[in-house]
Coordinates of N, CA and C in Angstrom, one line a residue:
X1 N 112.2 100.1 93.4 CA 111.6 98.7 93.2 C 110.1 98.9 93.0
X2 N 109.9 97.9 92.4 CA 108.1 98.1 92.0 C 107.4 97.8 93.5
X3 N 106.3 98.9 93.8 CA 106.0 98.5 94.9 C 106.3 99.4 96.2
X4 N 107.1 100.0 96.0 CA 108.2 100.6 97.0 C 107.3 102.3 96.7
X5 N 107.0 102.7 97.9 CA 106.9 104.5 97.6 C 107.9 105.3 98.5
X6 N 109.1 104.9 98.8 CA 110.0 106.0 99.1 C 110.7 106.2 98.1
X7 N 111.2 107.7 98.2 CA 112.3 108.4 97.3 C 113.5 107.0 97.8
X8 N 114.1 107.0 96.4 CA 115.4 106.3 96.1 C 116.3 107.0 97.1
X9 N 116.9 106.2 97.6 CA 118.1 107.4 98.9 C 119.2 107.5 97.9
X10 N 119.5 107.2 96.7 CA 120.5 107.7 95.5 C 120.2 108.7 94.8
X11 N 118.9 109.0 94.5 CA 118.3 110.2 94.0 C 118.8 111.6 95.2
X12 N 118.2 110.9 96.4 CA 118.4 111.9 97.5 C 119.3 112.6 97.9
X13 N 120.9 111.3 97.7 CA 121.9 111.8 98.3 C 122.3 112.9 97.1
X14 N 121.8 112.5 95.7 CA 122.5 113.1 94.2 C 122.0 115.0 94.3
X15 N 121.0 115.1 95.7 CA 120.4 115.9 95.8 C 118.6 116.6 95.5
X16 N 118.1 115.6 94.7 CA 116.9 116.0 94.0 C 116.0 115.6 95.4
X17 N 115.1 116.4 95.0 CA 113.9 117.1 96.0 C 113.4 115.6 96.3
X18 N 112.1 115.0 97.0 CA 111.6 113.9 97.4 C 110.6 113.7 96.5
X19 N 110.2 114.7 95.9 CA 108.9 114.8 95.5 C 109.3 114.0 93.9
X20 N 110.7 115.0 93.4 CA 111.1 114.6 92.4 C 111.6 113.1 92.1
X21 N 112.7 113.0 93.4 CA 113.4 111.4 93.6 C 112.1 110.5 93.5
X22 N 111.0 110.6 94.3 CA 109.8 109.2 94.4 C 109.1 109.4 92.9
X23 N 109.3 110.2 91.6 CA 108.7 110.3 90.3 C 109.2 109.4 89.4
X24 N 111.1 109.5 89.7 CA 111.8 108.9 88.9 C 111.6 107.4 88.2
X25 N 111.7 107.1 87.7 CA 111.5 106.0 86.1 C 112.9 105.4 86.2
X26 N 113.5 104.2 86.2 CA 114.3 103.7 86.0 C 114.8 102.3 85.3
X27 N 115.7 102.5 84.3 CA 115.4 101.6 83.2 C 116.5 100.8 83.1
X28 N 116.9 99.5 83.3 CA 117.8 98.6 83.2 C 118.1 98.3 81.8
X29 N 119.0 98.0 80.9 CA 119.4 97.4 80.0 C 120.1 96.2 79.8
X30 N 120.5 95.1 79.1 CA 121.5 94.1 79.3 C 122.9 94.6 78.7
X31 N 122.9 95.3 78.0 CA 123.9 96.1 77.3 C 124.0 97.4 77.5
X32 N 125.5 97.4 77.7 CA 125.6 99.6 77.0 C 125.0 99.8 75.9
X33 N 124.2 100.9 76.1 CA 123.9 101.9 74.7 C 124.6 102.6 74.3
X34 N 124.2 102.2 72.6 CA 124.9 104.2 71.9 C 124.1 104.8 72.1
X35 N 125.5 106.0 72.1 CA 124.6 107.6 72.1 C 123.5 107.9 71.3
X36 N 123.3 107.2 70.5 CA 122.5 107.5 69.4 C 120.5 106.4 70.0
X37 N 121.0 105.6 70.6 CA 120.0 104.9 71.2 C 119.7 105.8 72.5
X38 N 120.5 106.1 73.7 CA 120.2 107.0 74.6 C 119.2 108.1 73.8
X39 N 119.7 108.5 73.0 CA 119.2 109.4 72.3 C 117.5 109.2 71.9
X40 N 117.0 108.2 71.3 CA 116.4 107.7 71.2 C 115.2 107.4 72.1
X41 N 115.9 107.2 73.2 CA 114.9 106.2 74.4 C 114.6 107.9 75.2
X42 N 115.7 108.4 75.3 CA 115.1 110.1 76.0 C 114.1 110.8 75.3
X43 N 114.0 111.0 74.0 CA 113.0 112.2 72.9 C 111.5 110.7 73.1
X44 N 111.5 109.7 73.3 CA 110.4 108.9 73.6 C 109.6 109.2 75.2
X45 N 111.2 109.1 75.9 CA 110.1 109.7 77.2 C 109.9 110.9 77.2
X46 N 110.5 112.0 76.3 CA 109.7 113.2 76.7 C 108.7 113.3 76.2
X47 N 108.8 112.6 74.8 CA 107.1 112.8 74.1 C 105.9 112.3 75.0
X48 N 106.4 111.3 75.5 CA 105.4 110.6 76.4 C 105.0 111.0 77.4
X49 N 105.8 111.8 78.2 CA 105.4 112.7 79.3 C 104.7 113.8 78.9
X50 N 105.1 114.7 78.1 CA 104.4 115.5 77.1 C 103.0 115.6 76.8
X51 N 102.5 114.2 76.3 CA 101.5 113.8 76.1 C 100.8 113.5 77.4
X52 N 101.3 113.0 78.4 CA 100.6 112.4 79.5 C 100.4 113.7 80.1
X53 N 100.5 114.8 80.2 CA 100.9 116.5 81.1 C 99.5 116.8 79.9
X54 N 99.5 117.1 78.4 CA 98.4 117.2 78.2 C 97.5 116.8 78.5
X55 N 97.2 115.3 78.7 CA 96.0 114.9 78.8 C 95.3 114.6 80.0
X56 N 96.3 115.2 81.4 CA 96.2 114.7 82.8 C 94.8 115.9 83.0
X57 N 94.4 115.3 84.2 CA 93.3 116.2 84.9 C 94.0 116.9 86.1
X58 N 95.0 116.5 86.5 CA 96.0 117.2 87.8 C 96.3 119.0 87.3
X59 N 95.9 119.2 87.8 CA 96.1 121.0 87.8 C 97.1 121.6 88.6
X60 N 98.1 120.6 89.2 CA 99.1 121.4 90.3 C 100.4 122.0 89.5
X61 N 100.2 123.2 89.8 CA 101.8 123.9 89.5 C 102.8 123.5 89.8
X62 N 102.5 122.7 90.9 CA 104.0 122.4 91.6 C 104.9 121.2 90.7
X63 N 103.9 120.4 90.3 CA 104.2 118.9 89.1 C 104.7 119.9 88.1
X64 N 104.3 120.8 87.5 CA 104.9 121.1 86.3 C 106.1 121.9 86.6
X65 N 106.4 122.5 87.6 CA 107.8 123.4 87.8 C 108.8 122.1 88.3
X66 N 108.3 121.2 88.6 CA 109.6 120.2 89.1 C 109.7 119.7 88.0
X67 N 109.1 119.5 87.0 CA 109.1 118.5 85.5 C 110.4 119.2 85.4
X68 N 110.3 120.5 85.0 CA 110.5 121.8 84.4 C 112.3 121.9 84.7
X69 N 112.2 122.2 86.1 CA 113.3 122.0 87.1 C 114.6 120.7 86.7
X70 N 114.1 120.0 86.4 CA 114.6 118.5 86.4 C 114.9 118.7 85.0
X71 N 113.9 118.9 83.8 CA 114.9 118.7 82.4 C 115.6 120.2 82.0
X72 N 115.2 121.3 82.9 CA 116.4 122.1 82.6 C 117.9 121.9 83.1
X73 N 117.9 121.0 84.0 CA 119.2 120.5 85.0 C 119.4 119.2 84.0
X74 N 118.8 118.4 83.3 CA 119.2 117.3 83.2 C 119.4 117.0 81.5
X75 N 118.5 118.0 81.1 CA 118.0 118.0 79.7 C 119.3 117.9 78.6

């Protein structure tokens, strides 16, 4: 929920790290998507993350091996 800084306890139980669970982005729809829109809405957040990882001043290894971690498991 907006506002909220604990990890999701559904991220938690799904197993992802704390660090990872409290990153997560979560997007409601009023409708099912097609594949083809999932599709869509994912290649926008990566670009965007992408972009945001270039342009950040944060220098920790650790953000980029969980990024890393997470779209190899999820990707």
């Amino acid at each position: 929920a907006v506002g909220r800084h604990e990890a999701p306890g559904t991220l938690l139980a799904m197993g992802y790290a704390e660090p990872v669970a409290k990153s997560a982005v979560r997007m409601t729809f009023r409708e099912p998507l097609a594949p083809e829109q999932i599709n869509q809405i994912a290649a926008a957040v990566e670009e965007s993350c992408t972009s945001l990882c270039a342009a950040s001043t944060v220098h920790d290894a650790s953000i980029n091996v969980q990024a890393q971690l997470f779209m190899s498991n999820n990707g």
